[in-house]
Structures are given as structure tokens and as C-alpha cells.
Coordinates of C-alpha atoms and ligand atoms in Angstrom, one line a residue:
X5 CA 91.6 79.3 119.7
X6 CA 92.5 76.3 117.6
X7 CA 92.2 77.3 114.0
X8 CA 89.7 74.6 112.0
X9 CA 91.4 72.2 110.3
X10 CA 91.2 72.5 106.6
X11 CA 91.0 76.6 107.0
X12 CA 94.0 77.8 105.2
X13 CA 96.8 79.6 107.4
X14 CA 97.1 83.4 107.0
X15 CA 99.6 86.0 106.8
X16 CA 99.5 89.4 106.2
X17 CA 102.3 91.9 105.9
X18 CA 102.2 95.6 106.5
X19 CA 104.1 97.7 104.7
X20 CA 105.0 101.6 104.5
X21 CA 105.6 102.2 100.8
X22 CA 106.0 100.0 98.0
X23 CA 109.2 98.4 97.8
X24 CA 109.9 97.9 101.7
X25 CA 107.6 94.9 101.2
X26 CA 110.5 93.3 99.2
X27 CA 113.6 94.8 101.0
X28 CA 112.0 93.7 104.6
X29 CA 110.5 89.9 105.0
X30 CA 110.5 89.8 101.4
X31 CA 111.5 85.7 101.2
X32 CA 109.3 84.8 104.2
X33 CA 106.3 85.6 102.4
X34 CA 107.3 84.4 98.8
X35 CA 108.6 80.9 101.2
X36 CA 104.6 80.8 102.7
X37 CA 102.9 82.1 99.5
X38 CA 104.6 79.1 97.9
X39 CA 103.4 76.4 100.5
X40 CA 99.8 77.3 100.9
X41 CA 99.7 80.1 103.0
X42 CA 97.6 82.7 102.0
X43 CA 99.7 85.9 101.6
X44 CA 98.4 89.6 101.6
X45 CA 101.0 92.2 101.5
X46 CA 99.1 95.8 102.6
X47 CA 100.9 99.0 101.6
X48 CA 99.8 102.0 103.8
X49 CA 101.0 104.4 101.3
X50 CA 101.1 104.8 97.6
X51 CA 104.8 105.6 97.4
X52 CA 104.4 109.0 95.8
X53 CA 107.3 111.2 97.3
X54 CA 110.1 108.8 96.5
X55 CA 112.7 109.8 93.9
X56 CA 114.0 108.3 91.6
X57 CA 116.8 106.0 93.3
X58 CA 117.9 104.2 90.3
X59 CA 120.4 106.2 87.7
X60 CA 119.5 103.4 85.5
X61 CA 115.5 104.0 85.6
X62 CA 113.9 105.0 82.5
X63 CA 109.9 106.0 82.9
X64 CA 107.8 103.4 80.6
X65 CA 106.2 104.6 77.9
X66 CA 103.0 106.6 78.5
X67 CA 104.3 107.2 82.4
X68 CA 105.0 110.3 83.9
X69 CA 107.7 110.7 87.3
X70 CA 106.6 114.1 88.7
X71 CA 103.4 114.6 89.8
X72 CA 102.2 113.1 92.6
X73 CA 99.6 111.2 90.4
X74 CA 102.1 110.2 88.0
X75 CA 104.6 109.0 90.5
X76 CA 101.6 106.9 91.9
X77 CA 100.8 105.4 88.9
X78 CA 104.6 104.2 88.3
X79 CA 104.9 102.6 91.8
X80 CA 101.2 100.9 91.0
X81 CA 103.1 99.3 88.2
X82 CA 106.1 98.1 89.7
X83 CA 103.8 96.6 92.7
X84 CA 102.0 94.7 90.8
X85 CA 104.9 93.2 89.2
X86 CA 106.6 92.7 92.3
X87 CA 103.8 91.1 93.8
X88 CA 104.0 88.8 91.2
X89 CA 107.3 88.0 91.9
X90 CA 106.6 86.9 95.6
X91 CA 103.6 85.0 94.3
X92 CA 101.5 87.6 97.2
X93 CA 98.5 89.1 97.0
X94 CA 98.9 93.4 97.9
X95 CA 95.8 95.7 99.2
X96 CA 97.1 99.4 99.2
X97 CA 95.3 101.4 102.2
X98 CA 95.3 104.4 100.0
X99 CA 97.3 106.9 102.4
X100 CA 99.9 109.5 101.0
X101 CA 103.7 109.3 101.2
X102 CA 104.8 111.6 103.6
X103 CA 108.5 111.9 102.4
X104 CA 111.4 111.8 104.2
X105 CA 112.1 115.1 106.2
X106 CA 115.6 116.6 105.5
X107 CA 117.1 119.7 106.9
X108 CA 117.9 121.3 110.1
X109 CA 115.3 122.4 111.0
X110 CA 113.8 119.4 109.9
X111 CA 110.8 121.1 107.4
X112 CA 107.0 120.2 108.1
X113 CA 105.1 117.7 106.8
X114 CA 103.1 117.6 104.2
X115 CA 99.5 118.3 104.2
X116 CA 97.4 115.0 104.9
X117 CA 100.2 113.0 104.6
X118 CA 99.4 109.4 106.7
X119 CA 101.7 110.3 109.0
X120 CA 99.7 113.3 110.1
X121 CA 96.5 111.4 110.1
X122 CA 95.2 111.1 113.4
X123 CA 96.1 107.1 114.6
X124 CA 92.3 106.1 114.6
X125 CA 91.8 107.7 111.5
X126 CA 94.8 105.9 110.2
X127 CA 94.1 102.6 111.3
X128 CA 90.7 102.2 110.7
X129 CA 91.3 101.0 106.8
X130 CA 93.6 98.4 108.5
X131 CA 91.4 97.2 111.1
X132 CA 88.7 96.8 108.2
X133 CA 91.3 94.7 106.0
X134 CA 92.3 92.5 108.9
X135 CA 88.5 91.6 109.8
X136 CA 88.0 91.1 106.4
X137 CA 91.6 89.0 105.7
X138 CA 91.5 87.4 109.2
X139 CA 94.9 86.8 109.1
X140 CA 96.8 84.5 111.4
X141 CA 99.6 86.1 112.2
X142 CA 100.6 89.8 111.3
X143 CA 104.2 91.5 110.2
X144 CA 105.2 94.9 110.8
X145 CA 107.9 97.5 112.0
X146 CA 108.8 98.5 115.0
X147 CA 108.1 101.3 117.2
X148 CA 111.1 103.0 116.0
X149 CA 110.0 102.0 112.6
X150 CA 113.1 100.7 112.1
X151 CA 114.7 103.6 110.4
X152 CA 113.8 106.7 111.5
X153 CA 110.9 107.5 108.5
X154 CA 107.4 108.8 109.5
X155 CA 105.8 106.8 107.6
X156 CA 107.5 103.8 109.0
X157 CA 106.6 104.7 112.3
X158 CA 102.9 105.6 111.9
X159 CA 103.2 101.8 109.5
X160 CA 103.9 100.4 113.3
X161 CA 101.6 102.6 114.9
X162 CA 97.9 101.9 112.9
X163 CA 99.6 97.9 112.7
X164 CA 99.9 97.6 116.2
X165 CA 96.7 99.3 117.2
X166 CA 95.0 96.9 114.1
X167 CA 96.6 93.7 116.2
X168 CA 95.1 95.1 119.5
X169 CA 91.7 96.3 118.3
X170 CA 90.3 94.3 115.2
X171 CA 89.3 91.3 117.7
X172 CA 87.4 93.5 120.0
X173 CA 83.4 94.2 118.9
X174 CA 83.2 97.2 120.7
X175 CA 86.0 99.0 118.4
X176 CA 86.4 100.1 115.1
X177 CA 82.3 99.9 114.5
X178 CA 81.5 99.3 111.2
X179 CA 84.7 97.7 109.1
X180 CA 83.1 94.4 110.1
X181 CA 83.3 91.1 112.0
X182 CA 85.8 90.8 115.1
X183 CA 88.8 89.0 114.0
X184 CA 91.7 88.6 116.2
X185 CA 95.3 87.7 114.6
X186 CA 97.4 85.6 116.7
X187 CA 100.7 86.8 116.7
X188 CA 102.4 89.8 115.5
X189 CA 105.9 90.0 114.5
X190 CA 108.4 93.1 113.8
X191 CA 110.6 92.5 110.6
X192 CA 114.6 92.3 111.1
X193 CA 116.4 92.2 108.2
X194 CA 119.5 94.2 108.9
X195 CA 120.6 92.8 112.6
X196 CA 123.8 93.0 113.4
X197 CA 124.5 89.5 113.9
X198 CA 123.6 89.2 110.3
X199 CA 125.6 92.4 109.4
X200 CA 128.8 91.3 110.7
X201 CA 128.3 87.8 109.5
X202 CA 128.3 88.6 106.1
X203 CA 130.5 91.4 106.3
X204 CA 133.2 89.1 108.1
X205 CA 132.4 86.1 104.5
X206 CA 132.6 88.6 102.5
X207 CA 135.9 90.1 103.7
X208 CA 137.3 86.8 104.2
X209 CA 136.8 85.9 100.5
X210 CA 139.4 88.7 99.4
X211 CA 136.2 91.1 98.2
X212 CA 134.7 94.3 99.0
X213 CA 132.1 94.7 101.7
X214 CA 129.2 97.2 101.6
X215 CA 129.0 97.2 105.2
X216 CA 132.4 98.8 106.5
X217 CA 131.2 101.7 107.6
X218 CA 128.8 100.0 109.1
X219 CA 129.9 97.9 111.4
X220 CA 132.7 100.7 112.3
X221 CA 130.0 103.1 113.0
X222 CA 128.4 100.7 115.4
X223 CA 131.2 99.5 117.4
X224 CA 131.8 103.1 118.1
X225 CA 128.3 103.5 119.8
X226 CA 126.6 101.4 122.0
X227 CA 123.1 101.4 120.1
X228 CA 120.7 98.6 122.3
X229 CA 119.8 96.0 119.6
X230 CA 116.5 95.0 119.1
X231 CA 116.0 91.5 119.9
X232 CA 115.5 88.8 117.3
X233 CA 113.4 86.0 118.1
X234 CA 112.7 83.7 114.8
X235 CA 115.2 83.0 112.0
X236 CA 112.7 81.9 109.0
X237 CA 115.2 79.7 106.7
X238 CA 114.3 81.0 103.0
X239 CA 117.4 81.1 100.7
X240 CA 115.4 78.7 98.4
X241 CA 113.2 82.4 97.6
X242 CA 116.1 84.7 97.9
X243 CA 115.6 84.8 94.2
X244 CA 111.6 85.8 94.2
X245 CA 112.9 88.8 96.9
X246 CA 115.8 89.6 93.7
X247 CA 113.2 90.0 91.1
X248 CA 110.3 91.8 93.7
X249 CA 113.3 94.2 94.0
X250 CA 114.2 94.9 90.7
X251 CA 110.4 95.3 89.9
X252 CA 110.6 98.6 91.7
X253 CA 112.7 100.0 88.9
X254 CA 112.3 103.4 89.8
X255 CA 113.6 102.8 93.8
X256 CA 116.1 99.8 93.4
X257 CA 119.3 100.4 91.8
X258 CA 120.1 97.0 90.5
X259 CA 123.8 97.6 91.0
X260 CA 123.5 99.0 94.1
X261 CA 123.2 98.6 98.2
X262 CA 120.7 95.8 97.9
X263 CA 122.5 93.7 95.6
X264 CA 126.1 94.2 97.0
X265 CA 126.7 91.0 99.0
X266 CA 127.4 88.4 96.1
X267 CA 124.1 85.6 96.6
X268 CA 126.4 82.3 96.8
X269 CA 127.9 83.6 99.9
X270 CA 125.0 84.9 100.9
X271 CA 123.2 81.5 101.3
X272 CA 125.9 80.0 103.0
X273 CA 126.5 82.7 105.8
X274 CA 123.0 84.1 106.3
X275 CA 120.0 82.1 104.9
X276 CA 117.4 83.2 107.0
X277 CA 115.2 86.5 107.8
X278 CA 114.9 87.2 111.1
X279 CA 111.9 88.6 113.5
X280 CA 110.9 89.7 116.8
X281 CA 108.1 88.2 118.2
X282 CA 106.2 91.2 119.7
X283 CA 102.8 89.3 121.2
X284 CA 100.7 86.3 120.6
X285 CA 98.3 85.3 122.0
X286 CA 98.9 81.2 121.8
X287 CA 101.2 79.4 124.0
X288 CA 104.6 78.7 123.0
X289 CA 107.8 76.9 124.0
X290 CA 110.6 79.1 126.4
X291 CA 113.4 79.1 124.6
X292 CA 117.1 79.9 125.9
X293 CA 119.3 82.6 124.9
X294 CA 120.8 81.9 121.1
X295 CA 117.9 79.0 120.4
X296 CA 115.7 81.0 117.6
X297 CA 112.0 79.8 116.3
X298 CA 111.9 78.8 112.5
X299 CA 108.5 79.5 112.0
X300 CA 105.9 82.3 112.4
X301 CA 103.0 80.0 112.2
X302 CA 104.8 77.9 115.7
X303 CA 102.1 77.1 118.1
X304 CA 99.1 78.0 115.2
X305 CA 100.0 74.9 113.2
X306 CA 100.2 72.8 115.8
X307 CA 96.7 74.0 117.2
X308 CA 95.9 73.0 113.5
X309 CA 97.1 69.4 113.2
X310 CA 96.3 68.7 117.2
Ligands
ZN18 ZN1 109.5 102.7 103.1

């Protein structure tokens, strides 16, 4: 399926809430936006059940953070400005945050939160944006949602089912034309390659690392890693993912987690995001163990230019 060749590549990313857009893959698409690619970030939910994460966050003037409406109204704002930041564009599907569960018993979830909705209910609005978008290639989480919040997994879930369906006429009637996305990727940003990497720099340069525990934690268990196929090289937009980060003021403590590993070390030890390739649907190159693919448009861009 050799895309024509002055059609622009596309990529959308599929997000959970806002902010995870610039905490997961955030670089890669700021990196495309900024070569041509046409970006679209979609956010499955509107971010209303997060608290405030920030001790320095102050609501803006004429903003209220505790209703449900008020709380989506805030996150709307910092989007937009963080979307900015990446040079994206950002679709919201319209779905309620379903909170994090806490407890033992874990309590229920909400009424009509997405992760309740029924999964073709839930992916419909997807399916509709990628016939519409007709992306090339499509990010996401995966199936375990890569940390353990529903609406994470149910982000997978309707993205997955999107990839699979949106090509085929005979599904999803009525949220137009067939349109089916090449390859589909799951976002990586916290392997443990990339963990101890940094951890080891940032030890090794006399200084404090965030990610003790961590790596203790894990050398204690044997949790099966996820395997990471593409290393996108993107330090040059580490700074768009900084300033998409600190546009979610209310979620983002700028002196927190997130900003912990100081960014001149950062570039040297780890200046990629990373990926699993989870299908495509063009050939591509075998690879052996430890050689990683740079780009998620490999084997569409070359269909371009042949
Ligand atoms: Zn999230």
C-alpha cells in the first residue's frame, strides 16, 4: 500500500488523560510535528478526576478545581497550551476520567466512566477520528496499560480495536470511509534499560537518583519486560516535552519526579524514546537482538520515496 507521494505522513497518538501525552512519546511527536509530519494527539478522557499533583499550582483566575466541570475546564487549558508546546494538533474523544481506584477493596467505578463503557461503544469515536485523520502509523499503551490505571487499559483496548477495525467497510458503519493505519506502536518511556542507564550517570556523577528504589525493587522481582523495538533519537525536543509538561500546571510538579534527572546528562546517557512495535502491516527489515529501528515511519517512507 505505497502511500502517494506528495501525501503528507501521519501520526496520531492516543492518549488516556491529558498530560500522559507529554510524559509518554512526548519528544517523538514534537521531533515529527517539527519535520512535516502531521501530528494529532487524541485524549480519550477529559482529565476530570485528577488532583491536584502540584503543591505549587495556583487555579487561574476565573477557574474553579472541584467540580467535575471545573476540573475539565482547567485541564482544557493546560492542553491547549501543551499542545502548543509540541507544535501537535489534540482531538479529545469526550469520555470521563475514571480515577484511579484505591483501597482494599478496591471501590467501584464511577458511573459512565470510559472505562465502563462497553469496548464498541468506546471505540467507535476513535474509529471515526482515524477514518477521518487516516493516519499512518498509530501510538498507544499497552495491554497492561503500562501502569495499572483503567483508563490506560481501556486507552489500549478502543486503540487497538481502532487499528484492527477502521480499515474494514463492514465495521464501525457510519464514522466514514475505510482507512487502515500501517503500523501501531506501544509507548516505552520508562524501560529498564533506560532506568538503570540513567540511574547508573546519575550516580556516577556524585548526585542523587530518583530511581533507587526503583531499580532495587526490580532486581528483587523478576517482572518479564516488555520488549522495545525502536529508539526514536529526539534530545533536540526534550525541551518542547519540558514546557508540554509544565503546561499541565495542575498535574506536573515542576520540581518533582519528572524533572529529577538533571537534562545535560540526560542527553548524553539516554536520548531517545523508545517503542514496541505491536503490528504493521508493511514489510520490514529482521533485525538481531540489541539492533533497534530509529524510526516509526521505517518501511512507509520508503514506500514513499520508491
Ligand atoms: Zn493518564
Amino acid at each position: 500500500m505505497p502511500v502517494p507521494e506528495r501525501e503528507p505522513l501521519r501520526l496520531m497518538a492516543v492518549h488516556a488523560h491529558p498530560d500522559d501525552e507529554s510524559s509518554k512519546g512526548a519528544a517523538t511527536t514534537a521531533r515529527y510535528a517539527a519535520e512535516g509530519v502531521e501530528v494529532l494527539v487524541v485524549t480519550c478522557t477529559g482529565g476530570e478526576r485528577g488532583d491536584i499533583l502540584n503543591p505549587s499550582f495556583e487555579v487561574p483566575e476565573g477557574y474553579e478545581f472541584e467540580s467535575i466541570e471545573g476540573r475539565r475546564a482547567v485541564r482544557r487549558l493546560e492542553m491547549a497550551r501543551a499542545a502548543e508546546a509540541l507544535g501537535v494538533r489534540q482531538q479529545w474523544l469526550g469520555f470521563v476520567d475514571s480515577g484511579l481506584p484505591e483501597g482494599d477493596p478496591l471501590p467501584p467505578l464511577p458511573e459512565g466512566c470510559f472505562a465502563l463503557v462497553p469496548l464498541e461503544e468506546a471505540a467507535a469515536p476513535l474509529v471515526r477520528a482515524v477514518r477521518e485523520f487516516r493516519p499512518h502509523v498509530i501510538t498507544t499503551y499497552d495491554p497492561s496499560g503500562g501502569y495499572p490505571h483503567p483508563d490506560h487499559i481501556k486507552c489500549h483496548d478502543v486503540s487497538f480495536e481502532a487499528f484492527a477495525a477502521a480499515g474494514d467497510p463492514d465495521r464501525y458503519p457510519g464514522t466514514g470511509e475505510p482507512w487502515q493505519p500501517l503500523k501501531l506502536y506501544y509507548d516505552h518511556g520508562y524501560s529498564m534499560n533506560r532506568i538503570r542507564a540513567v540511574h547508573e550517570a546519575i550516580e556516577g556523577a556524585g548526585l542523587e537518583s530518583p530511581f533507587g528504589e526503583w531499580v532495587a525493587s526490580r532486581d528483587a522481582r523478576e517482572i518479564p519486560e516488555r520488549p522495545v523495538t525502536t529508539l526514536v533519537p529526539v534530545a533536540d525536543y526534550f525541551p518542547n516535552r519540558d514546557a508540554a509538561l509544565t503546561a499541565h500546571a495542575s498535574q506536573i510538579d515542576p520540581k518533582g519526579f519528572f524533572f529529577a534527572v538533571p537534562r545535560d546528562l540526560e542527553v548524553d546517557v539516554w536520548p531517545w524514546e523508545e517503542f514496541e512495535l505491536a503490528e504493521s502491516r508493511v514489510p520490514l527489515p529482521e533485525r538481531a537482538a540489541g539492533e533497534y529501528e530509529d524510526d516509526l515511519f521505517e518501511g512507509i517512507r520508503s514506500e514513499v520515496r520508491a
